[in-house]
PDB file of C-alpha atoms in Angstrom:
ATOM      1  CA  UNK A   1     128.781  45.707 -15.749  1.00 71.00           C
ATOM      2  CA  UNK A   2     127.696  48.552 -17.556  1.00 82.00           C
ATOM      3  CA  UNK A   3     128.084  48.078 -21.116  1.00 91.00           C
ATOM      4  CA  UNK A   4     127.149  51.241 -23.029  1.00 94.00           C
ATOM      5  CA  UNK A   5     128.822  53.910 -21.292  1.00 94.00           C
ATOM      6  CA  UNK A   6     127.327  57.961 -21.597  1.00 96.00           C
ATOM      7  CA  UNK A   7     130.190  59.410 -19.351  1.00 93.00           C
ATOM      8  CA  UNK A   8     129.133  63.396 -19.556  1.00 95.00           C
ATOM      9  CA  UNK A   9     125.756  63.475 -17.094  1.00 94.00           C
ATOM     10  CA  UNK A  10     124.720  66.749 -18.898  1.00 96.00           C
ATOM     11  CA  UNK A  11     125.959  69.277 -21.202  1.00 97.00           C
ATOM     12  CA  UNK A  12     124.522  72.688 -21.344  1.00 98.00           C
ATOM     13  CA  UNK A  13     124.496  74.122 -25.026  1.00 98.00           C
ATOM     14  CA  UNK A  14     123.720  77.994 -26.393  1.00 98.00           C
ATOM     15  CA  UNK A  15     120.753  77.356 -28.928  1.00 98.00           C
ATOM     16  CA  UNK A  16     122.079  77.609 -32.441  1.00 97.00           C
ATOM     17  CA  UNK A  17     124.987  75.935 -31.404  1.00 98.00           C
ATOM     18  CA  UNK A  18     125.949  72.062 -32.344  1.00 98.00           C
ATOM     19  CA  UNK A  19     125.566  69.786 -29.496  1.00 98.00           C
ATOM     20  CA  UNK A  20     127.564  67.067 -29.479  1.00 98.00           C
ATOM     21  CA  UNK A  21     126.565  63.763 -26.688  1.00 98.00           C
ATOM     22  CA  UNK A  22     128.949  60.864 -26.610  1.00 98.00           C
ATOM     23  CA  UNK A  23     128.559  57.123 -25.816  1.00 98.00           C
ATOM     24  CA  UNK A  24     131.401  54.280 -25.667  1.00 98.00           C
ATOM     25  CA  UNK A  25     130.379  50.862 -25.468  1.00 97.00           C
ATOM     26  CA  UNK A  26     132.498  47.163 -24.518  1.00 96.00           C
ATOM     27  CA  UNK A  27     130.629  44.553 -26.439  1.00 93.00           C
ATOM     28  CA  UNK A  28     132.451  44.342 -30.074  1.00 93.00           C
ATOM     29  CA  UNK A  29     129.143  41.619 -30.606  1.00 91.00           C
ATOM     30  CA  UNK A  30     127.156  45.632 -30.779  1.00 93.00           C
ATOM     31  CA  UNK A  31     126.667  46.502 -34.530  1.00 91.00           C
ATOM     32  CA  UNK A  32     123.105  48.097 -34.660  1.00 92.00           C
ATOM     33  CA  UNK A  33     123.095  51.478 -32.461  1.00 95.00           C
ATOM     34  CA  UNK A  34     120.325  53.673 -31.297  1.00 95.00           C
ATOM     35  CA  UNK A  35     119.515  57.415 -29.900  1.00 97.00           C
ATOM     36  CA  UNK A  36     116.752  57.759 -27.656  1.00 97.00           C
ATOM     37  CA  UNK A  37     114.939  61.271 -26.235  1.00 97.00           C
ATOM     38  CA  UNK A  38     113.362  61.300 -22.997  1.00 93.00           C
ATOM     39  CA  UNK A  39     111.333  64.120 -21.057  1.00 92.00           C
ATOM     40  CA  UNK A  40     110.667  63.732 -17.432  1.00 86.00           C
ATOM     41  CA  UNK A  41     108.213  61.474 -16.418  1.00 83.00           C
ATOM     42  CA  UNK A  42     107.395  60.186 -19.999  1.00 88.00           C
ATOM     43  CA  UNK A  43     108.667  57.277 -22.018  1.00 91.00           C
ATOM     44  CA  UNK A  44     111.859  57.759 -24.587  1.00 93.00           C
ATOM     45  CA  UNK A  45     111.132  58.116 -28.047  1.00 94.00           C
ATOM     46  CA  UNK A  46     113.431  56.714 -30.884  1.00 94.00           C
ATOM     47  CA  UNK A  47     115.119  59.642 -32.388  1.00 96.00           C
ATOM     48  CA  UNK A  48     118.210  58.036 -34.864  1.00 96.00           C
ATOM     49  CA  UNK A  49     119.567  54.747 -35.344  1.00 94.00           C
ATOM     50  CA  UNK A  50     122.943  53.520 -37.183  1.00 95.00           C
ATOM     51  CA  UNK A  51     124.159  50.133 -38.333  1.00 92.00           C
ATOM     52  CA  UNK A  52     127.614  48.740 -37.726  1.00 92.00           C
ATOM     53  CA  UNK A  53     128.091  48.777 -41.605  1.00 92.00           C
ATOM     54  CA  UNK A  54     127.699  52.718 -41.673  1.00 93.00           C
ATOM     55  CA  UNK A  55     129.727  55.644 -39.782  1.00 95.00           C
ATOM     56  CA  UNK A  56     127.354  58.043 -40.333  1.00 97.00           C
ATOM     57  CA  UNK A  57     123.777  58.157 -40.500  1.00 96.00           C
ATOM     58  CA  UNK A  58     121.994  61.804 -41.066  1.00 97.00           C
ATOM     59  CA  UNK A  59     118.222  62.943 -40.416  1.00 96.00           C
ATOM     60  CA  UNK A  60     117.086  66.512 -40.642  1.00 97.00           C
ATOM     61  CA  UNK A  61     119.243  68.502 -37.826  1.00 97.00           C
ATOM     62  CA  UNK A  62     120.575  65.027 -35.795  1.00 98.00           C
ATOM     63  CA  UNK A  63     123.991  63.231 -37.318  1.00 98.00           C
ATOM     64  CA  UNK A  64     125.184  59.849 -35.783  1.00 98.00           C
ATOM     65  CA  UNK A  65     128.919  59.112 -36.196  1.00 98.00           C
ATOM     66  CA  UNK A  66     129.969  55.852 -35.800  1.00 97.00           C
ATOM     67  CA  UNK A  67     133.996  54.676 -34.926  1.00 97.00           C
ATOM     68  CA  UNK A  68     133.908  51.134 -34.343  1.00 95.00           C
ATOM     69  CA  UNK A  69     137.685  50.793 -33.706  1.00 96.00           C
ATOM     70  CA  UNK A  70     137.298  52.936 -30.825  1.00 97.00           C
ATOM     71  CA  UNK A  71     133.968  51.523 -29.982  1.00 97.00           C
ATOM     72  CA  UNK A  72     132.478  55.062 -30.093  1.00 98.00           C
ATOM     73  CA  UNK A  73     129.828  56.568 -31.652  1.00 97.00           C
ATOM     74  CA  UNK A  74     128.524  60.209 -30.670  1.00 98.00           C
ATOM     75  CA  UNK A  75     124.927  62.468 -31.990  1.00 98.00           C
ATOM     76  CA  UNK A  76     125.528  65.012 -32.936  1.00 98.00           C
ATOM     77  CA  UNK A  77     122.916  68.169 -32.930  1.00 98.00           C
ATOM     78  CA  UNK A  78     122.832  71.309 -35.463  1.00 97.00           C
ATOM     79  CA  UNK A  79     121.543  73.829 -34.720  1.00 98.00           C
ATOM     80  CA  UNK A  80     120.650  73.089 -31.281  1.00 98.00           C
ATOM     81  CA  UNK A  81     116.483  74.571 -30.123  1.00 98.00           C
ATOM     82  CA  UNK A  82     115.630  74.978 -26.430  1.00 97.00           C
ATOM     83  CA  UNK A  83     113.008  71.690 -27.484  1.00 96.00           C
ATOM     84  CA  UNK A  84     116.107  69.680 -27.544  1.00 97.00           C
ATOM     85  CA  UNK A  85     116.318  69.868 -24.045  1.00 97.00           C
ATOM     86  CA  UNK A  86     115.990  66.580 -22.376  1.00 97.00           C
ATOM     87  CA  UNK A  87     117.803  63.518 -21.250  1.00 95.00           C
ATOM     88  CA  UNK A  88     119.090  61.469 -24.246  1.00 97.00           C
ATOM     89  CA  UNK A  89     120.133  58.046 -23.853  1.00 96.00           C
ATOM     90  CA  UNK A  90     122.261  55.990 -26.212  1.00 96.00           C
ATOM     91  CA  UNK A  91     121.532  51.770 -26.619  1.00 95.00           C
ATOM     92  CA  UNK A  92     122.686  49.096 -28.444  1.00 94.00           C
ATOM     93  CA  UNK A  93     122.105  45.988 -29.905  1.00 90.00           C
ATOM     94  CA  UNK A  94     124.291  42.813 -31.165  1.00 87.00           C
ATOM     95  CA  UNK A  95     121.720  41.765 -33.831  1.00 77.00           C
ATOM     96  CA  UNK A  96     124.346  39.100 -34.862  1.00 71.00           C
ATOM     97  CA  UNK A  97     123.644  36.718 -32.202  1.00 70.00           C
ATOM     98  CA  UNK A  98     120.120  36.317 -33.007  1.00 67.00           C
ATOM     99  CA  UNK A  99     119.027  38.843 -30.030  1.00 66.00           C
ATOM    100  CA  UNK A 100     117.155  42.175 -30.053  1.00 70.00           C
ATOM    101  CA  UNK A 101     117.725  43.262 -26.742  1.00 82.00           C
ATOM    102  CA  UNK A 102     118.455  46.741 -26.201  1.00 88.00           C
ATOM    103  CA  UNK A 103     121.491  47.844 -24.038  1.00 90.00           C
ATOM    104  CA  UNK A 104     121.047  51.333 -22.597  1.00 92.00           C
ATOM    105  CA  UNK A 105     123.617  53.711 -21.586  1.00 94.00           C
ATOM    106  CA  UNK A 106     122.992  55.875 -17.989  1.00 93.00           C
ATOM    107  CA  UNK A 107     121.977  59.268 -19.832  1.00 94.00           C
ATOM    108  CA  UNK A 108     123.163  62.614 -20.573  1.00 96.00           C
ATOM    109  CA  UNK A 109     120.978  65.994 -19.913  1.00 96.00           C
ATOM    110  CA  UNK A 110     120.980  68.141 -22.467  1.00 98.00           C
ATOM    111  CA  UNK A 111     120.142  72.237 -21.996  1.00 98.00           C
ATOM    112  CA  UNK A 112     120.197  73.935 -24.538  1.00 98.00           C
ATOM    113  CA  UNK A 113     119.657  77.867 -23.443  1.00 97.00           C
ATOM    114  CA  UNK A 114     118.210  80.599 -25.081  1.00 95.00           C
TER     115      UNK A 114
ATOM    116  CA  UNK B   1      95.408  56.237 -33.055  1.00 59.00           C
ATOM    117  CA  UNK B   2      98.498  53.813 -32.266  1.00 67.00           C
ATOM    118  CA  UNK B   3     100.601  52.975 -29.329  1.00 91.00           C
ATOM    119  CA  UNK B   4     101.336  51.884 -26.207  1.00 95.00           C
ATOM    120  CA  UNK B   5      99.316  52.417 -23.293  1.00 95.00           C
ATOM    121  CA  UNK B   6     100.221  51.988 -19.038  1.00 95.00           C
ATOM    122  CA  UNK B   7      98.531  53.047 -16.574  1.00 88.00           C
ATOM    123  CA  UNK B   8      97.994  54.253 -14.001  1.00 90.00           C
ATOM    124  CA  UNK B   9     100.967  57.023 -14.456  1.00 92.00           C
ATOM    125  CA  UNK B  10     101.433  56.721 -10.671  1.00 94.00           C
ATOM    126  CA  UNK B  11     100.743  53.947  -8.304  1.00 94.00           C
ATOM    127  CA  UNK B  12     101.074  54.152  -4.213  1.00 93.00           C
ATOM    128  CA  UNK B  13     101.084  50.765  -2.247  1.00 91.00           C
ATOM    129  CA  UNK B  14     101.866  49.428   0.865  1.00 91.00           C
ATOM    130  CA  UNK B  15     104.643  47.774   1.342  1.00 90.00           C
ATOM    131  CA  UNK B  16     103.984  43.856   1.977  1.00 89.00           C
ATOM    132  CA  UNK B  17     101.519  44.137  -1.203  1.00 91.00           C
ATOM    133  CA  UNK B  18     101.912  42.709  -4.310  1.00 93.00           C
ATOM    134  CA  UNK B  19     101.166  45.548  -7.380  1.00 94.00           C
ATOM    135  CA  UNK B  20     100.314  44.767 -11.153  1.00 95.00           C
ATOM    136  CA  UNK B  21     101.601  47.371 -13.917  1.00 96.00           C
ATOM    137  CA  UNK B  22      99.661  46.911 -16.802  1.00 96.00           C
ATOM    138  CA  UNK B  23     100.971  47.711 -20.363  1.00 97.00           C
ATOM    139  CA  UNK B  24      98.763  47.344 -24.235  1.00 97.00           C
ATOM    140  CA  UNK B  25     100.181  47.813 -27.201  1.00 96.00           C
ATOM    141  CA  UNK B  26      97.831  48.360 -30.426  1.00 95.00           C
ATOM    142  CA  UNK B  27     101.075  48.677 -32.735  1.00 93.00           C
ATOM    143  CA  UNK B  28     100.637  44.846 -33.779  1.00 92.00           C
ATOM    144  CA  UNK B  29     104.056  43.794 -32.416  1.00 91.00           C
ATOM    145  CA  UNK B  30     105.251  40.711 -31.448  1.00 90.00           C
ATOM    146  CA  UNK B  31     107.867  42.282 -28.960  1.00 91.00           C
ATOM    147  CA  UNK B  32     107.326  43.562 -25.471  1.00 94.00           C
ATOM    148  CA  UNK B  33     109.461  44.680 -23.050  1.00 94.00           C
ATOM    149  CA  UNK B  34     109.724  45.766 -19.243  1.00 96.00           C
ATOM    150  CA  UNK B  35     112.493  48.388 -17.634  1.00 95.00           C
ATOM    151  CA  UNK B  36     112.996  50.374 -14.484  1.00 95.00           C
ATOM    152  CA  UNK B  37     114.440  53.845 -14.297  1.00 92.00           C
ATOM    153  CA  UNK B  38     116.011  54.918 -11.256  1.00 90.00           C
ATOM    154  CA  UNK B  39     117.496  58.398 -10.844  1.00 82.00           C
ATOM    155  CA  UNK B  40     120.773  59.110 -12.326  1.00 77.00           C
ATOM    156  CA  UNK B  41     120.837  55.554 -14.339  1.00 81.00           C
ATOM    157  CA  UNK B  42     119.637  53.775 -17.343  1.00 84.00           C
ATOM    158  CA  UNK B  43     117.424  51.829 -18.560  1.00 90.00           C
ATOM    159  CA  UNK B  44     117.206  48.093 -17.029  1.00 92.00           C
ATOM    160  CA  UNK B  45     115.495  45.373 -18.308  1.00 92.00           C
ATOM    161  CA  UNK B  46     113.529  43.351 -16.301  1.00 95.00           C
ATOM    162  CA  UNK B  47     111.543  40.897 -18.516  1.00 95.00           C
ATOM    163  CA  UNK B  48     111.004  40.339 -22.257  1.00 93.00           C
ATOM    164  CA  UNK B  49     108.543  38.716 -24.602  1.00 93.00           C
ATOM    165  CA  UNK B  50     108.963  37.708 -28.218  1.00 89.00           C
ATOM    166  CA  UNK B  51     106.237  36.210 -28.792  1.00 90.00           C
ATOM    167  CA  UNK B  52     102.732  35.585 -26.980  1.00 93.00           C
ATOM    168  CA  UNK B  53     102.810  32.945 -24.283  1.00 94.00           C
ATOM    169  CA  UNK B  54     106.502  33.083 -23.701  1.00 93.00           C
ATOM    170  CA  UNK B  55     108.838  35.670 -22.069  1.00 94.00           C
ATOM    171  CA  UNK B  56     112.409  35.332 -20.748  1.00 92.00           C
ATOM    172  CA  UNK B  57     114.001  37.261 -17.474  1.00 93.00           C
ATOM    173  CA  UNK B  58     116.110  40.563 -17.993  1.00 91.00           C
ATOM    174  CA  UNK B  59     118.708  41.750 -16.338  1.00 88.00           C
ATOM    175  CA  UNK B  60     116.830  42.169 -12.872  1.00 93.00           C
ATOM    176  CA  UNK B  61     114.191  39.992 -12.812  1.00 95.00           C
ATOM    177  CA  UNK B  62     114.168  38.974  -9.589  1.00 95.00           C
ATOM    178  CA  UNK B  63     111.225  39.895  -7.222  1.00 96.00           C
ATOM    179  CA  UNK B  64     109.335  40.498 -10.670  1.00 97.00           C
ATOM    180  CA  UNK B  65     106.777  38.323 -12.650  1.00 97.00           C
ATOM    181  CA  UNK B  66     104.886  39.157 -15.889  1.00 97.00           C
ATOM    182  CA  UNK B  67     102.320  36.946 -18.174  1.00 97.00           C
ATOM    183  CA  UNK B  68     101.549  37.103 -22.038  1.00 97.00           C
ATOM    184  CA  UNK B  69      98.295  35.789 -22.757  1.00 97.00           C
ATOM    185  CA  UNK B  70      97.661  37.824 -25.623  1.00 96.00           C
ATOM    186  CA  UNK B  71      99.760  39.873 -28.122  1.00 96.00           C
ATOM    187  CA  UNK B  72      98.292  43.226 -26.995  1.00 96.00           C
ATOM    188  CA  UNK B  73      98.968  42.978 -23.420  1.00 97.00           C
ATOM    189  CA  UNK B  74     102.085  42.244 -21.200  1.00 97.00           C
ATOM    190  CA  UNK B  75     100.686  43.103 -17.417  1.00 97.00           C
ATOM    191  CA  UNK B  76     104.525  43.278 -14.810  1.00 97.00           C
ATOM    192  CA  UNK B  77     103.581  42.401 -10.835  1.00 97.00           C
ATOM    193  CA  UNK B  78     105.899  43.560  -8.675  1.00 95.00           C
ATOM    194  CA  UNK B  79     105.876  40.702  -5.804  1.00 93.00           C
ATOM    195  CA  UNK B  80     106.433  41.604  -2.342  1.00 89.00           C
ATOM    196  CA  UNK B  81     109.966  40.138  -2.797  1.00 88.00           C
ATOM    197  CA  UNK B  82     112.112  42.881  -4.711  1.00 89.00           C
ATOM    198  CA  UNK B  83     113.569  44.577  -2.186  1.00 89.00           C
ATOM    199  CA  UNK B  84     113.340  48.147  -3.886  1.00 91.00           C
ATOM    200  CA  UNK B  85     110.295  48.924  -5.615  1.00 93.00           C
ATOM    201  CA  UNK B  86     109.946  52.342  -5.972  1.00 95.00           C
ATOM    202  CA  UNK B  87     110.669  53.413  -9.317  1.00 94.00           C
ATOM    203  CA  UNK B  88     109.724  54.403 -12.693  1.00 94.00           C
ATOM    204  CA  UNK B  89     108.637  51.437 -14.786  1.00 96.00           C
ATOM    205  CA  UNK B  90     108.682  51.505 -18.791  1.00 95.00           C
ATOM    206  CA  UNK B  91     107.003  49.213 -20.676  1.00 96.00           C
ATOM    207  CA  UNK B  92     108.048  49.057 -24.864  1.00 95.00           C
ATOM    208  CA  UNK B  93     107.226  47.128 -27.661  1.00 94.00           C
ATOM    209  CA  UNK B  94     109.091  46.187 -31.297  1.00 90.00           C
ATOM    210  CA  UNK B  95     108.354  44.630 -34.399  1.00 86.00           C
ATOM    211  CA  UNK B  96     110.393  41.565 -33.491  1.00 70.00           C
ATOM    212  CA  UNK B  97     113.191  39.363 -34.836  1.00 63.00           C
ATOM    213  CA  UNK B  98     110.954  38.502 -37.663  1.00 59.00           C
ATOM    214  CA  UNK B  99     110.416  42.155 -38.695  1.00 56.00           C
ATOM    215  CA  UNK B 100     114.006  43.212 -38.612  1.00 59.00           C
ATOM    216  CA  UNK B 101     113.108  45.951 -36.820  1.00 62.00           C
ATOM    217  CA  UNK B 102     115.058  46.995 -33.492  1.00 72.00           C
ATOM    218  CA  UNK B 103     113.956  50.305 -32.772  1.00 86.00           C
ATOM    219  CA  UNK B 104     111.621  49.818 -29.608  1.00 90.00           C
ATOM    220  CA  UNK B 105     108.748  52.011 -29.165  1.00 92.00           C
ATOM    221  CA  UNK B 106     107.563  53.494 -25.709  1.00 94.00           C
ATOM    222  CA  UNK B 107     104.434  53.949 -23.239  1.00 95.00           C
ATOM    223  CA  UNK B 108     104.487  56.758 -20.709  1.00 94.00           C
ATOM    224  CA  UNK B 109     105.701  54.902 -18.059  1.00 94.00           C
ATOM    225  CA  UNK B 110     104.095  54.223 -14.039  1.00 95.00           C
ATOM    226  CA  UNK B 111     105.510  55.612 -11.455  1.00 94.00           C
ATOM    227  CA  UNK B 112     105.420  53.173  -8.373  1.00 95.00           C
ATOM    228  CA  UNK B 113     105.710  54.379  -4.572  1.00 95.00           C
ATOM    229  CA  UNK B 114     106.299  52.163  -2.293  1.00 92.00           C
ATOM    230  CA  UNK B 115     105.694  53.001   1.039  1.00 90.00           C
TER     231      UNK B 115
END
């Protein structure tokens, strides 16, 4: 039972456009949320992270939105660079029960073209 | 220079045969954790640690085993028993509960073939 949900497998972008990836999740026990980049064959690294308390969490050129009524949140990239191109996965957390285990969602590839 | 370390980046073995995964961490964290990556999903955890000399089954531990003998290291064997080995295997580490920290931080992965 998949709990974190990335339903768009890729998303192809013209660079100096926003790119915008979505993720859904189930568990209403979620309330810390994560971004994670990930070339091929390497590990992810932690990009941006938001709490359930916030709906919107900036750094430099990436923007997490949080809508916990519809149990979405989204990242949200401006302007996109062909760098950006890579798999990006979305987790969460419910740091409430006492537990840091991350949840991951399946993954969306981004392109961004030149 | 800190960080997490695996190797080897890619690992053949017979089928039948039983493989260790090793993973260090020089970060100073009392977290580790193990996943798989297959194609076209997430991440899945397969065993965690929060603290040295005890760890706690994922989501898919079965056919899996791991130790923690030290807060540095968190070696994964793959056992002759899980059915579908082949994969790409992640090892990560946090600060822990204790830290308040739940950003996890990753190696470069192994890639095991099974043959």
């Amino acid at each position: 039972d998949q709990q974190v949900k990335q339903n768009s497998p890729s998303l192809s972008v013209q660079e100096g456009r926003i790119s915008i990836l979505n993720c859904d999740y189930t568990n209403s026990m979620f309330d810390y949320f994560l971004w994670y980049k990930k070339y091929p064959a390497e590990g992810p690294t932690f990009l941006i992270s938001i709490s359930s308390i916030k709906d919107k969490n900036e750094d430099g050129r990436f923007t997490v939105f949080l809508n916990k009524s519809a149990k979405h949140l989204s990242l949200h990239i401006v302007p996109s660079q062909p760098g950006d191109s890579a798999v990006y996965f979305c987790a969460a957390s419910a740091r409430q029960t006492g537990a840091n285990n991350l949840f991951f969602g399946t993954g969306t590839r981004l392109t961004v073209i030149p | 220079d800190g960080g997490i370390t695996q190797s080897p980046k890619y690992l053949f073995r017979k089928e039948g045969q039983n493989v260790t995964l090793s993973c260090e961490q020089n970060l100073n964290h009392d977290a580790m954790y193990w996943y798989r990556q297959d194609p076209g999903q997430g991440l899945r955890l397969i065993y965690y640690s929060q603290i040295v000399n005890d760890f706690q089954k994922g989501d898919i531990a079965e056919g899996y085993s791991v130790s923690r003998e030290k807060k540095e290291s968190f070696p994964l064997t793959v056992t002759s028993a899980q059915k579908n080995p082949t994969a790409f295997y992640l090892c990560a580490s946090s600060i822990g509960l204790a830290g308040g920290s739940y950003e996890q931080y990753f190696g470069p992965g192994t890639r095991l073939t099974v043959t």
